[in-house]
Coordinates of C-alpha atoms (C1' of nucleotides) in Angstrom, one line a residue:
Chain A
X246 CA 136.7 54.4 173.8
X247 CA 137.3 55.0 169.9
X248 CA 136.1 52.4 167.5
X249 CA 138.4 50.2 165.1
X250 CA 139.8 52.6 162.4
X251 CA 141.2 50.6 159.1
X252 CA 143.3 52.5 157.1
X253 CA 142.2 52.2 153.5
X254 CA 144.3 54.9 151.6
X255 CA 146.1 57.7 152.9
X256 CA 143.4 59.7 153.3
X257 CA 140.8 57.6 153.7
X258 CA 139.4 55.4 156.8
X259 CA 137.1 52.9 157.7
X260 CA 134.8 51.3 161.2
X261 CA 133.9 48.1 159.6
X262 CA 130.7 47.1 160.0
X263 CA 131.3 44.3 162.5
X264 CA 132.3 47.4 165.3
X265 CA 128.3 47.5 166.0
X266 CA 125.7 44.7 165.7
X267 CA 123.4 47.3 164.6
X268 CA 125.9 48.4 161.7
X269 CA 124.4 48.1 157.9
X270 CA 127.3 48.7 156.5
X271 CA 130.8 50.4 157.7
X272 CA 131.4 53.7 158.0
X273 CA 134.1 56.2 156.3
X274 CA 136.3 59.2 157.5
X275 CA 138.0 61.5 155.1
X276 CA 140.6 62.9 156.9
X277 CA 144.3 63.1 157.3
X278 CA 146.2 62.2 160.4
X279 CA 145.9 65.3 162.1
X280 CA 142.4 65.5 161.5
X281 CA 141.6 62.2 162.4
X282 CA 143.8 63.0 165.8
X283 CA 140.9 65.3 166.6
X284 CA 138.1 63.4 165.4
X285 CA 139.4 60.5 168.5
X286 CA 139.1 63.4 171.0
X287 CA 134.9 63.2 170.8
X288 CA 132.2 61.1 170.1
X289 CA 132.3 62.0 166.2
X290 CA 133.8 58.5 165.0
X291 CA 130.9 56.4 167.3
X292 CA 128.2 58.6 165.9
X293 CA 129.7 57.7 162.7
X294 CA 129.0 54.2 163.5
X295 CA 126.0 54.7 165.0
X296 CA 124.2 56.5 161.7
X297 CA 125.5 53.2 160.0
X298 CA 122.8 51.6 161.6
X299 CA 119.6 53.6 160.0
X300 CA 117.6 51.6 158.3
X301 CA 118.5 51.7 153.9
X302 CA 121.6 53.2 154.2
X303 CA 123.4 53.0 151.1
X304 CA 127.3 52.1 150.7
X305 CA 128.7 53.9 154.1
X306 CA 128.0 56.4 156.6
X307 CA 130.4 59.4 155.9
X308 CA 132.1 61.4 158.0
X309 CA 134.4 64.4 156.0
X310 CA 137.5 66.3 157.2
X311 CA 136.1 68.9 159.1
X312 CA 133.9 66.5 160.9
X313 CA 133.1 66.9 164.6
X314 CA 130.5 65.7 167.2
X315 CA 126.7 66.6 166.9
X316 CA 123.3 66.2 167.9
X317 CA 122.9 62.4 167.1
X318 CA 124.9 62.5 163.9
X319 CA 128.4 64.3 163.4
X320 CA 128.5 67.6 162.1
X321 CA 130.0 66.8 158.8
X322 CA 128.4 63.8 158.3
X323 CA 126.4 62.5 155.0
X324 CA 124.1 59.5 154.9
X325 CA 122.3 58.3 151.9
X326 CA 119.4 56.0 152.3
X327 CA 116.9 54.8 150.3
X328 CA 113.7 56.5 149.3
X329 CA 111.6 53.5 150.5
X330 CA 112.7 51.3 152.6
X331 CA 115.2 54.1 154.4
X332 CA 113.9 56.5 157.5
X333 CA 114.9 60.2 157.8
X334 CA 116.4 61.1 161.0
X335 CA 115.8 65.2 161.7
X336 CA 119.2 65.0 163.7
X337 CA 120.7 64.1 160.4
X338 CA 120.2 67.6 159.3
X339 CA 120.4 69.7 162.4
X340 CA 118.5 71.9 164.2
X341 CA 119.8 74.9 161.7
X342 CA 117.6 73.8 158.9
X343 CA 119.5 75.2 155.8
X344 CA 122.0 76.5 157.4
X345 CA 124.6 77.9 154.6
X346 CA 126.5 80.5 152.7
X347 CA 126.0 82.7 150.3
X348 CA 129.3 84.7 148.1
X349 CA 128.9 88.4 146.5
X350 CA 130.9 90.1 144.3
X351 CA 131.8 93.2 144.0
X352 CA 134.1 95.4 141.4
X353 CA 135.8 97.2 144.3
X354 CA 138.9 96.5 145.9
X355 CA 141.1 96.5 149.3
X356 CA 142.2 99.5 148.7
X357 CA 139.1 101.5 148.1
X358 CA 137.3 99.8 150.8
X359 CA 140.3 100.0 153.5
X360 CA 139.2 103.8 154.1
X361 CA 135.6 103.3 154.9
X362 CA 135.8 100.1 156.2
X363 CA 134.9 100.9 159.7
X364 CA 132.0 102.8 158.2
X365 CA 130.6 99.7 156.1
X366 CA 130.9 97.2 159.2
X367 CA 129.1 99.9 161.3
X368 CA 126.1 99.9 158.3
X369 CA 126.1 96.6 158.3
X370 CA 125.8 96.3 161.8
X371 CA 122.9 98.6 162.2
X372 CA 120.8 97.0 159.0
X373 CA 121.6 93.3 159.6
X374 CA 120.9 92.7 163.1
X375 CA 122.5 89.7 165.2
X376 CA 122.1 87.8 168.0
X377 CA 120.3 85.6 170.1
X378 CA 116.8 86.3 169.7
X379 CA 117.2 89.4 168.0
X380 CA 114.6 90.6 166.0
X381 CA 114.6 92.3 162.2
X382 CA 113.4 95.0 160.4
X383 CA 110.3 93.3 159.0
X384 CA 107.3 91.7 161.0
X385 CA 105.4 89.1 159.0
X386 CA 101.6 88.3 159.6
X387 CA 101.2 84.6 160.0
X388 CA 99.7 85.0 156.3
X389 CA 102.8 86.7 154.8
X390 CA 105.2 84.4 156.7
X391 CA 103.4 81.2 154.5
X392 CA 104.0 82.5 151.2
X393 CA 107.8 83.4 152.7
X394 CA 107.8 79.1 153.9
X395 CA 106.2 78.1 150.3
X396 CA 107.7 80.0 148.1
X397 CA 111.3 81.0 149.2
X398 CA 113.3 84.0 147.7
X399 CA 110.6 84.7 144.8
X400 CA 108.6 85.7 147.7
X401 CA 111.7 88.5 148.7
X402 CA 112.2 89.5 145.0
X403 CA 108.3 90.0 144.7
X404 CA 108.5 92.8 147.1
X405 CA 111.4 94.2 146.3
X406 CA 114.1 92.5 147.8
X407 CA 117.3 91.7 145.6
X408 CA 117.3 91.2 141.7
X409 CA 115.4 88.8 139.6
X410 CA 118.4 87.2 138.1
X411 CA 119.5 86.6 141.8
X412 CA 117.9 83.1 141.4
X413 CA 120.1 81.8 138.8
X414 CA 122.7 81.8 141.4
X415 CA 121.4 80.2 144.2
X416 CA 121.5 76.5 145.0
X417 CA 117.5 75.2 144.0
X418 CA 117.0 79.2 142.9
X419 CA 116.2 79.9 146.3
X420 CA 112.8 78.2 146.3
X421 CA 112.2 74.2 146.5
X422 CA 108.1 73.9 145.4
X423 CA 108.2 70.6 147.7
X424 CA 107.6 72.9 150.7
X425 CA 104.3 73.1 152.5
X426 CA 104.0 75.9 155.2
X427 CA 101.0 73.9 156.9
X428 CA 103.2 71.4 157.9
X429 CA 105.5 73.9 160.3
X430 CA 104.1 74.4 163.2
X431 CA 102.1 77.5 165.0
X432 CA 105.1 77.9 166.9
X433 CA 107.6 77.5 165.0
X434 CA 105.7 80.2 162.7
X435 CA 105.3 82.2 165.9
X436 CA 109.5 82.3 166.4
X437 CA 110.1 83.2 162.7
X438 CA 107.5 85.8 161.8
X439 CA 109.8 88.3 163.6
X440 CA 113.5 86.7 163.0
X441 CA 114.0 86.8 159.0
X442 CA 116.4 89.0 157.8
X443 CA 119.1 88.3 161.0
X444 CA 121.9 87.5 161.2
X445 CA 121.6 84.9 164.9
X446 CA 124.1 84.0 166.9
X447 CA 127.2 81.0 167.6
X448 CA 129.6 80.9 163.9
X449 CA 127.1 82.9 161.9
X450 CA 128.1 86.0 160.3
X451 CA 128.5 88.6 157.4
X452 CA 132.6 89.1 156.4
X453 CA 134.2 91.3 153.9
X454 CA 136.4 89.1 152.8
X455 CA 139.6 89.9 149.6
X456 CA 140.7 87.9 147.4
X457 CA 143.9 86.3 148.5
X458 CA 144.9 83.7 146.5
X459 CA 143.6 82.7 142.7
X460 CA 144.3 78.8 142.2
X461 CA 142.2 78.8 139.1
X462 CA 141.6 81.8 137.3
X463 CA 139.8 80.3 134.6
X464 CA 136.9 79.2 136.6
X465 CA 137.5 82.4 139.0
X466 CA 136.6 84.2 136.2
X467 CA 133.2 82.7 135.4
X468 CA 132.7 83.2 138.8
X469 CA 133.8 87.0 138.1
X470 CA 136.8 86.9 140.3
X471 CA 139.2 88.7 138.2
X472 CA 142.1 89.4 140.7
X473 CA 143.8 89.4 144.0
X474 CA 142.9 92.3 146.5
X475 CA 138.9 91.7 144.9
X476 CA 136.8 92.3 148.1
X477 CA 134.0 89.7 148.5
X478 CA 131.2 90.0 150.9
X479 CA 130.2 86.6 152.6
X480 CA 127.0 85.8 154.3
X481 CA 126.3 82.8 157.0
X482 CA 123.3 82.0 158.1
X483 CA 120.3 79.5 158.7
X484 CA 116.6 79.4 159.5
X485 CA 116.6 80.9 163.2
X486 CA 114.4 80.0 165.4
X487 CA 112.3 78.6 162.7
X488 CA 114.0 76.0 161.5
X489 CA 115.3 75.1 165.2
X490 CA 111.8 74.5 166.4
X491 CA 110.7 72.6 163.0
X492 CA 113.4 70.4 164.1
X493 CA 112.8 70.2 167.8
X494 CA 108.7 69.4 166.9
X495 CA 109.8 66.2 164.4
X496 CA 112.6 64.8 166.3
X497 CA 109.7 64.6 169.2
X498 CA 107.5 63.1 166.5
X499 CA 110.1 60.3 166.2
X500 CA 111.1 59.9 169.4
X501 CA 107.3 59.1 170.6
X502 CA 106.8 56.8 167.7
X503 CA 110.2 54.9 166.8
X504 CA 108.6 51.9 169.6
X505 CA 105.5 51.5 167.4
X506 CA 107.6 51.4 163.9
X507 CA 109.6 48.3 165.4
X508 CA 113.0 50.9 165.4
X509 CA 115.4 50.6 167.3
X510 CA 118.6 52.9 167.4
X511 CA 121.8 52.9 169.3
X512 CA 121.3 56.6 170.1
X513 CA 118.3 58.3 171.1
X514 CA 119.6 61.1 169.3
X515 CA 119.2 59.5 166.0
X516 CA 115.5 59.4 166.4
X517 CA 114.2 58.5 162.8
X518 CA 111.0 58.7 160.6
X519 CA 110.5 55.9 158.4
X520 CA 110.0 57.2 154.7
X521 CA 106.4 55.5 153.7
X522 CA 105.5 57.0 157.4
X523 CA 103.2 60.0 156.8
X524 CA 105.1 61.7 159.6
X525 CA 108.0 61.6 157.5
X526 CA 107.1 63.3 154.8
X527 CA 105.1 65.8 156.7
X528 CA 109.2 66.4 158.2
X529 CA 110.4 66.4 154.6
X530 CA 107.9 69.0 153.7
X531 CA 108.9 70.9 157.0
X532 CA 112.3 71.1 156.4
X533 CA 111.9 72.4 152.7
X534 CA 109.7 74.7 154.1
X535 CA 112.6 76.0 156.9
X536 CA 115.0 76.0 153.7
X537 CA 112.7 78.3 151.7
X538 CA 112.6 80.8 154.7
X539 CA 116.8 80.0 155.2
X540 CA 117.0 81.1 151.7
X541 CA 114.7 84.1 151.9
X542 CA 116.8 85.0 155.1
X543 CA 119.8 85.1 153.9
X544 CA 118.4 87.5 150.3
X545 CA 117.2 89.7 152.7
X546 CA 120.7 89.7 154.7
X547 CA 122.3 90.4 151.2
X548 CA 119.8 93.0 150.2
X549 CA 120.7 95.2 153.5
X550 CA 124.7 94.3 152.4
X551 CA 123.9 96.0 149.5
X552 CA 121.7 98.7 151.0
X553 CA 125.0 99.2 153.1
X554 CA 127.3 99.6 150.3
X555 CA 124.6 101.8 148.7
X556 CA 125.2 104.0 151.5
X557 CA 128.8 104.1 152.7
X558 CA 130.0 104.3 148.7
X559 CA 126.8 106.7 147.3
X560 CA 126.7 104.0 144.2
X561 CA 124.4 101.5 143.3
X562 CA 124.8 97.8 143.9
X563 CA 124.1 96.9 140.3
X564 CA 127.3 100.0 139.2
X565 CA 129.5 98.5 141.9
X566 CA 128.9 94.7 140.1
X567 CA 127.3 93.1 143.5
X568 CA 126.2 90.0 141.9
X569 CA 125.5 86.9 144.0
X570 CA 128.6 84.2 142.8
X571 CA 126.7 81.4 144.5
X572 CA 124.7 80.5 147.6
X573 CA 125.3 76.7 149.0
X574 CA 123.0 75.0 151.8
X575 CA 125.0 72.9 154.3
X576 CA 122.3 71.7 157.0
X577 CA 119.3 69.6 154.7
X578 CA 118.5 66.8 153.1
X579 CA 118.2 66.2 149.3
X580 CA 116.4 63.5 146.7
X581 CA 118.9 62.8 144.6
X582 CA 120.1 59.8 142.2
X583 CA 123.1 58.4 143.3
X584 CA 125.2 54.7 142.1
X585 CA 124.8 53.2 145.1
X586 CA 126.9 49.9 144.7
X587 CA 130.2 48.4 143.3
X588 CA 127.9 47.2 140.5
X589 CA 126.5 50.4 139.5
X590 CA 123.4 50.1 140.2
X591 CA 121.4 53.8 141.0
X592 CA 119.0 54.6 143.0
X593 CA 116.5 57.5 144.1
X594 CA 117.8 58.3 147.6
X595 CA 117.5 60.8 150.3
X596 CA 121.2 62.1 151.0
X597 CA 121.1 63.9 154.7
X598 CA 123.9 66.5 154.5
X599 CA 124.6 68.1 158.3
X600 CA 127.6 70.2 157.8
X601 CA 128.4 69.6 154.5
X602 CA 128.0 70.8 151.3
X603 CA 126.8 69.7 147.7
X604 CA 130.1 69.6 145.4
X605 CA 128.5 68.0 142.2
X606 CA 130.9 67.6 139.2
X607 CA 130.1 69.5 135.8
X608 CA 127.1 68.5 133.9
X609 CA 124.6 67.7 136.8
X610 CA 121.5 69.1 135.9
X611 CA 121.0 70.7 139.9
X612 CA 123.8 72.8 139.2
X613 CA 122.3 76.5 137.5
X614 CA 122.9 76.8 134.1
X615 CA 125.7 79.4 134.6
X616 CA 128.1 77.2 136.0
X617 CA 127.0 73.4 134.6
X618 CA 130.3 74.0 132.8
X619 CA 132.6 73.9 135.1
X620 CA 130.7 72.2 138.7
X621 CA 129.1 73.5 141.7
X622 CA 130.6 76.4 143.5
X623 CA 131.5 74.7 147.2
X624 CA 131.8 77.3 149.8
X625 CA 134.1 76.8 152.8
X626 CA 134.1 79.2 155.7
X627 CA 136.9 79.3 157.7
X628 CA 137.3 81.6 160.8
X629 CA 137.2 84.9 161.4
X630 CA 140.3 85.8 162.1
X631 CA 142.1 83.2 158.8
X632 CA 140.6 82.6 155.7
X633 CA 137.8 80.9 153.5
X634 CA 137.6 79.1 150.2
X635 CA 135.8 78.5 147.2
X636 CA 136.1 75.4 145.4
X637 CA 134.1 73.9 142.6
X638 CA 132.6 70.3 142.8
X639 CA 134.8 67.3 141.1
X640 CA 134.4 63.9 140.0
X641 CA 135.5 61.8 143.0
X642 CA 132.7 63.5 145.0
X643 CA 129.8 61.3 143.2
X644 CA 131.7 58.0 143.8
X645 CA 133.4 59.1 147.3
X646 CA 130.9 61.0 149.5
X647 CA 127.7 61.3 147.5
X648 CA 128.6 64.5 145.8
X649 CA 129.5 65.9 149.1
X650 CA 132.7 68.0 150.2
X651 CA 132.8 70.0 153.8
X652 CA 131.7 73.0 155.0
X653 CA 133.8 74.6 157.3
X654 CA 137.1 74.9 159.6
X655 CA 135.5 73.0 162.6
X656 CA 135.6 73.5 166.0
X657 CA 139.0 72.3 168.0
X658 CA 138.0 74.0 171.4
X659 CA 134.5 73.8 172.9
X660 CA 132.5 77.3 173.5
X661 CA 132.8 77.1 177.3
X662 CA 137.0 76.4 177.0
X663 CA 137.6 79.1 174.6
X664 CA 135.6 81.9 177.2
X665 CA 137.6 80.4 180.0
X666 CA 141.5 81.1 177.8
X667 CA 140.6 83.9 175.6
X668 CA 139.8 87.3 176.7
X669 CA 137.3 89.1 173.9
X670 CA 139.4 92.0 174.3
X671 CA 142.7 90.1 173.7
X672 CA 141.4 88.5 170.7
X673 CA 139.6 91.7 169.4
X674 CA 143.2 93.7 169.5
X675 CA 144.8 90.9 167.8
X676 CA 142.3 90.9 164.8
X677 CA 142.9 94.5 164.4
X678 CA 146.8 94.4 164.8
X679 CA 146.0 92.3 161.6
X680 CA 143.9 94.7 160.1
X681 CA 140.6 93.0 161.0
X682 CA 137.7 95.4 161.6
X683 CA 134.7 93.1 163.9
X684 CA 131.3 94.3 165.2
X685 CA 129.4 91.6 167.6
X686 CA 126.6 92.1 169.5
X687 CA 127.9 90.0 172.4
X688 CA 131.6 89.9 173.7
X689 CA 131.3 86.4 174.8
X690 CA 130.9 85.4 171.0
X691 CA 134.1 86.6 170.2
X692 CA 135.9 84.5 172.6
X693 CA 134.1 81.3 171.4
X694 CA 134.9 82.4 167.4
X695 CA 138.0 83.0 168.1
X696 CA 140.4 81.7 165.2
X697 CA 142.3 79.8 167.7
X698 CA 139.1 77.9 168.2
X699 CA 139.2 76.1 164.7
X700 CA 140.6 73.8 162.8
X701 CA 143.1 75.2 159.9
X702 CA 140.7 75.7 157.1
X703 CA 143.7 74.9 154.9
X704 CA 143.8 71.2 155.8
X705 CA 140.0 70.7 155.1
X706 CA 140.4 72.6 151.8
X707 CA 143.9 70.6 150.5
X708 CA 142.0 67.4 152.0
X709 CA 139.0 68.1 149.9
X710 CA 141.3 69.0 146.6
X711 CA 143.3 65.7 147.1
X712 CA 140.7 63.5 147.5
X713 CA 139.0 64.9 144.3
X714 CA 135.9 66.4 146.6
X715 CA 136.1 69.8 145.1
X716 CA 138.9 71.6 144.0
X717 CA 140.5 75.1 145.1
X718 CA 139.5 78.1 142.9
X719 CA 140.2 81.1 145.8
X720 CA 141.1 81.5 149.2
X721 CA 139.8 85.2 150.7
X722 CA 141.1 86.4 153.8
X723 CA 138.5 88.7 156.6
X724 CA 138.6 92.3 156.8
X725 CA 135.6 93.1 158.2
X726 CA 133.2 91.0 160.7
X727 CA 130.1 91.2 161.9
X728 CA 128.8 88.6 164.6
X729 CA 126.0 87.6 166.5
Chain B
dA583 C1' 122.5 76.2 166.1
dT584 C1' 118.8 77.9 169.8
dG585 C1' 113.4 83.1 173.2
dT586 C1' 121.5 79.1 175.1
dA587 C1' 116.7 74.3 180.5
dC588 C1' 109.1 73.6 179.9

DNA sequence: ATGTAC
């Protein structure tokens, strides 16, 4: 059954808010045809519906192009609610607690790389490990693992991971104060004292990615991305089992309380925390803490990129111009001021992002100082096997989606499907028939990424550019993978 | 996504 869709403009869609008793106000998709095609095939536009129903939701539950079923909410989904009377529904983040992507530089190009490419994914390989469960190169006490969970990437710098001026190109710097490690549990501390600095498992990876195509070279250039055949070095990753069991602890919290707060929501799923509820900020103060140690994880995934490159090319990071271009979360929630009516009115809201990324306009004072200019870098991986973007955040984004574009391809074929039709092996030789060097620690995982599995990254990024979400700056294509 | 089902 697929709810009522009213077609608004020709990339925009609306449930009305009489689909559901429950509903607060409608919901909207941003999506073409093909992409809304998809979104029928699962239960992305109901959930849409359904987070239309949590309590001080502001304006419309949003569902963006890449958009596709989750845990409770859609993956791709962004809900703003208010910062008193709203609740926070953990579900509405995701279990991958800061889950995002971070962009290098470098001066190099295809051509120098091309000869010791095999060599580099190899190093990266063997520094960065991946996989389920799969432990790293550091072992945190407990007491180390706290200042990691309070303190975020100045706790990596401190001791010698990455550059101080790293910070200035992070999303937050790397480090959100409102964290407080005694709010994550024992065991959650237990699962991540071993994990940081890996790379996990599913659509997480590191790429060395070119530089395909320039569609703005003046802001490629403040993002030093000078030309075509540039190799890039892209990092995804989240907060591990950390984050995952931060999530699994609060949405049990909820669950067992929602009957005494008088909520009542159309999916168990959505469990929710109402925001004067001391459970809820203990969540809030959680998940920053999971985002501090998402952050950390992914400097110290970077610093063993570089350690790598270090290696393979006997020059220093610093001589071979690795700077960090930008580093975007794409699973949390964010206090924010938003307009939240036709009438202009604005309000302090919480803004749950699961799937999708930040894409303020120029001049917001959350975007670093480097790039307040010109907006927020918005990073889009696609596939392994096709391409990625970068975009920078525009206007429509504050009025459309609550300064919110996507964050990824999306999945058209479900894990299990794309192990049953697609032999590793097959897919494997067809990546390097293209010239596509990939390292993963588990076949199976090469089945379920492969590029036939997602949506075409292009749509979601010419969706995103015509709606005024973020616009196209580069598209890089893989050349080497490594995969959980 | 995830010590892939306490």
């Amino acid at each position: 059954m697929v709810p009522p869709l009213r077609k608004i403009d020709r990339l925009i869609w609306e449930i009305p808010k009489t689909y559901k008793p429950c509903m607060k106000v409608p919901a909207r998709i941003f999506a073409d045809e093909s992409l809304i095609e998809k979104m029928k095939t699962d239960s992305t536009l109901e959930q849409a519906a359904n987070v239309a129903c949590l309590p001080g939701v502001y304006k419309y539950s949003i569902a963006l192009p890449d958009a596709h079923q989750g845990y409770g909410f859609p993956v791709g989904g962004v809900a703003a609610v208010d910062s008193n009377q709203g609740t926070i529904s953990p579900g509405g983040i995701g279990y991958d607690i800061n889950c995002g992507v971070r962009v290098l530089r470098t001066d190099l190009t295809e051509n120098e790389v091309r000869p010791r490419l095999r060599e580099l994914v190899n190093t990266i390989f063997e520094l960065a490990p991946a996989g389920v469960g799969e432990t790293g190169k550091l072992h945190l006490p407990v007491s180390e693992l706290n200042k990691v969970l309070d303190e975020g990437v100045d706790w990596a710098i401190r001791n010698g991971y990455g550059w101080t001026d790293d910070k200035e190109y992070i999303e937050q710097n790397g480090s959100w104060d409102f964290a407080d490690s005694s709010k994550v549990s024992q065991r959650a501390k237990e699962r991540g004292k071993d994990e940081i600095g890996t790379i996990g498992s599913g659509n997480h990876f590191i790429e060395i990615q070119v530089v395909d195509k320039i569609f703005n070279p003046d802001v490629a250039k403040v993002f030093g991305i000078e030309k075509e055949g540039q190799v890039l070095v892209m990092i995804h990753s989240g907060s591990r089992g950390l984050g995952h069991q931060v999530a699994t602890d609060y949405i049990k919290v909820a669950e067992s309380k929602m009957r005494q707060w008088g909520l009542y929501l159309p999916d168990r799923e959505l469990a929710a925390l109402p925001l004067t509820a001391r459970e809820a900020q203990d969540y809030l103060h959680a998940m920053a803490a999971a985002a501090n140690y998402a952050w950390t994880n992914r400097h110290l995934l970077m610093h063993w990129v570089r350690e790598s490159f270090k290696r393979v090319f006997g020059r220093d990071p610093d001589k071979l111009g690795m700077r960090i271009i930008y580093d975007v979360a794409h699973n949390i929630a964010k206090f924010e001021e938003h307009v939240v009516d036709d009438e202009g009115h604005r309000a302090k809201v919480w803004v749950h992002r699961k799937g999708a990324t930040r894409a303020f306009p120029a001049g917001r004072e959350e975007i670093p100082k480097v790039y307040r200019g010109i907006g927020q870098p918005v990073l889009i991986p696609g596939s392994m096997g096709t391409g990625s973007y970068i975009l920078v955040g525009f206007e429509k984004s504050m009025q459309l989606t609550f300064g919110t574009a996507p964050h990824g391809a999306g999945r058209q074929m479900s894990r299990s499907a794309a192990v049953r039709s697609l032999p590793p092996s097959k897919v494997k030789a067809a990546l390097e028939s293209r010239g596509i060097i990939i390292r993963s620690a588990e076949s199976e995982i090469i089945s379920e990424e492969a590029p036939e599995a997602y949506k075409n990254v292009d749509v979601v990024a010419e969706v995103s550019d015509a709606l005024g979400l973020a616009k196209k700056v580069v598209r890089m294509r893989p050349i080497g993978v490594v995969k959980g």
